[in-house]
PDB file of C-alpha atoms in Angstrom:
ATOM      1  CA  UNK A  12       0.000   0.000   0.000  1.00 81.00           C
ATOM      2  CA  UNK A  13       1.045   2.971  -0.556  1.00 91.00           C
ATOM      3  CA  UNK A  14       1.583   5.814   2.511  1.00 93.00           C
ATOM      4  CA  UNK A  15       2.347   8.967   2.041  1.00 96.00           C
ATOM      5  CA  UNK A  16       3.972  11.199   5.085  1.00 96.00           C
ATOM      6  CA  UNK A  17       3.000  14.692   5.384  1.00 97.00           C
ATOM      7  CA  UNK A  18       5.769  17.467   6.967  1.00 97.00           C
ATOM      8  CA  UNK A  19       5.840  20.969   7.678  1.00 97.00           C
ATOM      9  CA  UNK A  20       2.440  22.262   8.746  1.00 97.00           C
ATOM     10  CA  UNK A  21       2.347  25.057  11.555  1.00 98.00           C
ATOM     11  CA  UNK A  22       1.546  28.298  12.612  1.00 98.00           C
ATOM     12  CA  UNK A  23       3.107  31.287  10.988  1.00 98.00           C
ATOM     13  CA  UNK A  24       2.756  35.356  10.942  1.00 98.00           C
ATOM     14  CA  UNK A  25       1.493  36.696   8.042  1.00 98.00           C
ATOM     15  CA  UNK A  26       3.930  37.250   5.149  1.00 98.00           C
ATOM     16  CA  UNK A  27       6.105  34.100   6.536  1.00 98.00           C
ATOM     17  CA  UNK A  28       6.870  30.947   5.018  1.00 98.00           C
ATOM     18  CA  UNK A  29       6.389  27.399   5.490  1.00 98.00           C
ATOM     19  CA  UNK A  30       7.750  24.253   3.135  1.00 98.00           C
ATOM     20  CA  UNK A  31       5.524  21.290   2.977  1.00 98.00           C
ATOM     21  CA  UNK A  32       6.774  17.919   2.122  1.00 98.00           C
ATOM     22  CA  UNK A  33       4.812  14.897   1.278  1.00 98.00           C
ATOM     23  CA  UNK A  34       7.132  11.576   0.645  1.00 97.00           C
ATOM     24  CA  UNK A  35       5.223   8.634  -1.007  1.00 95.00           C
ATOM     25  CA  UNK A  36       6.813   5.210   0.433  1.00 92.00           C
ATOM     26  CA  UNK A  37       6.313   3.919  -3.046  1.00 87.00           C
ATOM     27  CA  UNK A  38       5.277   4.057  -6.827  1.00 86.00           C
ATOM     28  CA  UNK A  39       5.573   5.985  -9.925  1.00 88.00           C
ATOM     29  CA  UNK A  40       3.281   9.030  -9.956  1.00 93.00           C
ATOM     30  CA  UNK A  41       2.344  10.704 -13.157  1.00 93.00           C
ATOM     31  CA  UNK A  42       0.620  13.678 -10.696  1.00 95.00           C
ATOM     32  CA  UNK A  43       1.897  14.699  -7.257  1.00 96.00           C
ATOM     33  CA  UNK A  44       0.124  18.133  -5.580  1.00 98.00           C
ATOM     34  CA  UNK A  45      -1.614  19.584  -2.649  1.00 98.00           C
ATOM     35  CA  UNK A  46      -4.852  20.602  -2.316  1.00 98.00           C
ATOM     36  CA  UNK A  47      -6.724  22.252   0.544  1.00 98.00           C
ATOM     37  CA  UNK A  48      -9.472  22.958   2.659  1.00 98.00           C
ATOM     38  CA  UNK A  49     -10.697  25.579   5.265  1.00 97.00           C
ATOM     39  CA  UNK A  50     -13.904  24.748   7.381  1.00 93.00           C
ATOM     40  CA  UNK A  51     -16.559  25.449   5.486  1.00 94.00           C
ATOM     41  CA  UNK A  52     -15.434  25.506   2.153  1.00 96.00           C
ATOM     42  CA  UNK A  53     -14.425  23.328  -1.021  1.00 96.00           C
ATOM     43  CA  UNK A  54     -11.153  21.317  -1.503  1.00 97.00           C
ATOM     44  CA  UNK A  55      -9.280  23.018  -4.034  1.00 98.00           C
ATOM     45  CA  UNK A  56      -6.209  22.302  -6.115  1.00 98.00           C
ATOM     46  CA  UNK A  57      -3.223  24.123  -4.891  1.00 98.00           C
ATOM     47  CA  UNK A  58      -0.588  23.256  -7.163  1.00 98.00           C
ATOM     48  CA  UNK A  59       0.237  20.280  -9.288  1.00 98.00           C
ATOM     49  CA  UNK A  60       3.480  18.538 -11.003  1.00 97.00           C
ATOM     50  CA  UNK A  61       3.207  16.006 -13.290  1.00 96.00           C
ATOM     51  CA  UNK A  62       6.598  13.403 -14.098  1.00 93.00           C
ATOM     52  CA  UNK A  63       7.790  15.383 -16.799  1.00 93.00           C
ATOM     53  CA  UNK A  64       7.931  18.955 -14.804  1.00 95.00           C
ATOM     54  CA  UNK A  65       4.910  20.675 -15.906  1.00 97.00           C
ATOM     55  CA  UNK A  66       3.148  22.757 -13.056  1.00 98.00           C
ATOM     56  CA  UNK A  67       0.012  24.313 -12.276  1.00 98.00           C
ATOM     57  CA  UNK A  68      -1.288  26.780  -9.260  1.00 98.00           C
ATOM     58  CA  UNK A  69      -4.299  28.512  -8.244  1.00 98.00           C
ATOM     59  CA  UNK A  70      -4.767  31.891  -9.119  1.00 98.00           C
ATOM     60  CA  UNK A  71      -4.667  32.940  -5.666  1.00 98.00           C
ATOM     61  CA  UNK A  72      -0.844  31.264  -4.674  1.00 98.00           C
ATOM     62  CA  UNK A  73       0.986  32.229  -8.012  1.00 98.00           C
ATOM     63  CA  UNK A  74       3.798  33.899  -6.984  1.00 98.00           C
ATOM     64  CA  UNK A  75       4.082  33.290  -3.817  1.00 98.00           C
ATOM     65  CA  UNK A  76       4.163  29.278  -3.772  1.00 98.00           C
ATOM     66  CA  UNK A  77       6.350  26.986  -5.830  1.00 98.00           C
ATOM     67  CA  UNK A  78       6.099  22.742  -6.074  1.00 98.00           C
ATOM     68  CA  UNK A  79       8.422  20.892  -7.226  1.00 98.00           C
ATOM     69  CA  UNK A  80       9.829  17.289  -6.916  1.00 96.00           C
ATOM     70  CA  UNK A  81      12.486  14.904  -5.780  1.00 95.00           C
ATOM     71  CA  UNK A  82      12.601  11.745  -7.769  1.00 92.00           C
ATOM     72  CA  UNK A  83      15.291  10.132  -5.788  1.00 92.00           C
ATOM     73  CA  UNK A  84      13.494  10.515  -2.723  1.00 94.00           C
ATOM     74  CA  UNK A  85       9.948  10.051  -4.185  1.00 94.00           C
ATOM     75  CA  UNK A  86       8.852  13.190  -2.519  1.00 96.00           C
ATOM     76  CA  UNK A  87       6.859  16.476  -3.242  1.00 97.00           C
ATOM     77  CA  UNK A  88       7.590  19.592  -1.655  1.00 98.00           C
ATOM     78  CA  UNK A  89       5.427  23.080  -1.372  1.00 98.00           C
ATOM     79  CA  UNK A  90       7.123  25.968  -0.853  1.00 98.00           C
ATOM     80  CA  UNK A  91       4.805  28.808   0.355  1.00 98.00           C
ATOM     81  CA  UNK A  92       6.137  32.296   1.001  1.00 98.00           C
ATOM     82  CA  UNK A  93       4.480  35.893   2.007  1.00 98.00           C
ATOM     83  CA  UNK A  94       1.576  33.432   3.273  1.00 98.00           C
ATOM     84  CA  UNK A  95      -1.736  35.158   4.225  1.00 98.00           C
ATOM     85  CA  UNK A  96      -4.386  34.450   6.418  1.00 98.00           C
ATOM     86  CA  UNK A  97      -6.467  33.521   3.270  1.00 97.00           C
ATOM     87  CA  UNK A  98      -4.459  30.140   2.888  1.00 98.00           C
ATOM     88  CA  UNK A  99      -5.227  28.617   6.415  1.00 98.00           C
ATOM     89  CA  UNK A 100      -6.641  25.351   5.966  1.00 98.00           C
ATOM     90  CA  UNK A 101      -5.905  22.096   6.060  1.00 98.00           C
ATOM     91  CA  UNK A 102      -2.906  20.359   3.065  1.00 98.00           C
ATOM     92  CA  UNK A 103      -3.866  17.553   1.785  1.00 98.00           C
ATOM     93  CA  UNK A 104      -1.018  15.405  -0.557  1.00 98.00           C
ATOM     94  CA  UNK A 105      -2.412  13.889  -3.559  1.00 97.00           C
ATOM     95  CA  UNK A 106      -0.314  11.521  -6.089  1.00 96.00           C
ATOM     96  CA  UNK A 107      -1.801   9.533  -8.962  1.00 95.00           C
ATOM     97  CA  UNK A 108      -0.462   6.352 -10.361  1.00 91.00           C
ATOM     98  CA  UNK A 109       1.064   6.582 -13.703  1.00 88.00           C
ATOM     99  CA  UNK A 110       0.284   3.294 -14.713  1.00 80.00           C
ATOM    100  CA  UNK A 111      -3.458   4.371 -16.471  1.00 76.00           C
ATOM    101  CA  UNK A 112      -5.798   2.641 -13.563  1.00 81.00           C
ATOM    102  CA  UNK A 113      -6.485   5.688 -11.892  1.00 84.00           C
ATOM    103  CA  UNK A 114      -5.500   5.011  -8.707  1.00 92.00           C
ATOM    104  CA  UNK A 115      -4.811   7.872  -6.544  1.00 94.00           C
ATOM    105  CA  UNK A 116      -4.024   8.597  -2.741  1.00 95.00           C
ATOM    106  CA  UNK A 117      -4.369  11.026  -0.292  1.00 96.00           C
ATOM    107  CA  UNK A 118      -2.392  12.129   2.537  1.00 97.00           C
ATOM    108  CA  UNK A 119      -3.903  12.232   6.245  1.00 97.00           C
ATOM    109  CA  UNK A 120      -3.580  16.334   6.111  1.00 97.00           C
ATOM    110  CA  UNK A 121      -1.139  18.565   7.798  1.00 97.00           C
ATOM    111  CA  UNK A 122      -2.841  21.891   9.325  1.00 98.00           C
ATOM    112  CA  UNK A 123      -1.090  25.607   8.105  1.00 98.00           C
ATOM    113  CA  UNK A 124      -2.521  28.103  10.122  1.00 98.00           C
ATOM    114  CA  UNK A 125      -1.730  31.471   8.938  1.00 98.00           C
ATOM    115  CA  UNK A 126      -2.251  34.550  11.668  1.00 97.00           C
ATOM    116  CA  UNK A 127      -2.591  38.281  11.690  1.00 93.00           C
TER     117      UNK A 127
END
């Protein structure tokens, strides 16, 4: 099965940073990303990488977070800077399998709680 540990959650001032890691014990993952979600609202996609490097963010973190990945290690990483209360919620890791059956997994959630 495959687990996937979640690192680097916390409390932070406005306008500091935080760098989320998500390591996947296993498996080649054509997607790795984080999503989100605050109480009372919808999970959203945060940011994205797919195998071959390609990224996407939301609107609302361009600029101020960056993904990226480490192949070696099997990990995704978020790095969020200038954060804003707006992004408190709770990270979720998602990876999907590269292999075409559309399995996917979810990390357990790490909290980022952003204060002003």
């Amino acid at each position: 099965q495959v687990q996937l540990v979640e690192s680097g959650g916390g409390l932070v001032q406005a306008g500091g940073s935080l760098r989320l890691s998500c390591a996947a014990s296993r498996g080649i993952f054509s997607i790795m990303g984080w999503y989100r979600q605050a109480p009372g609202k919808q999970r959203e996609s945060v940011a994205t990488i797919t195998r071959g490097g390609t990224t996407t963010y939301a609107d609302s973190v361009k600029g101020r977070f960056t993904i990226s990945r480490d192949y070696a290690k099997n990990t995704v990483y978020l790095q969020m800077n200038s954060l804003k209360p707006e992004d408190t919620a709770a990270y979720y890791c998602y990876v999907q399998r590269v292999s075409g059956d559309g399995i996917h997994y979810w990390g357990k959630g790490t909290q980022v709680t952003v204060s002003s």
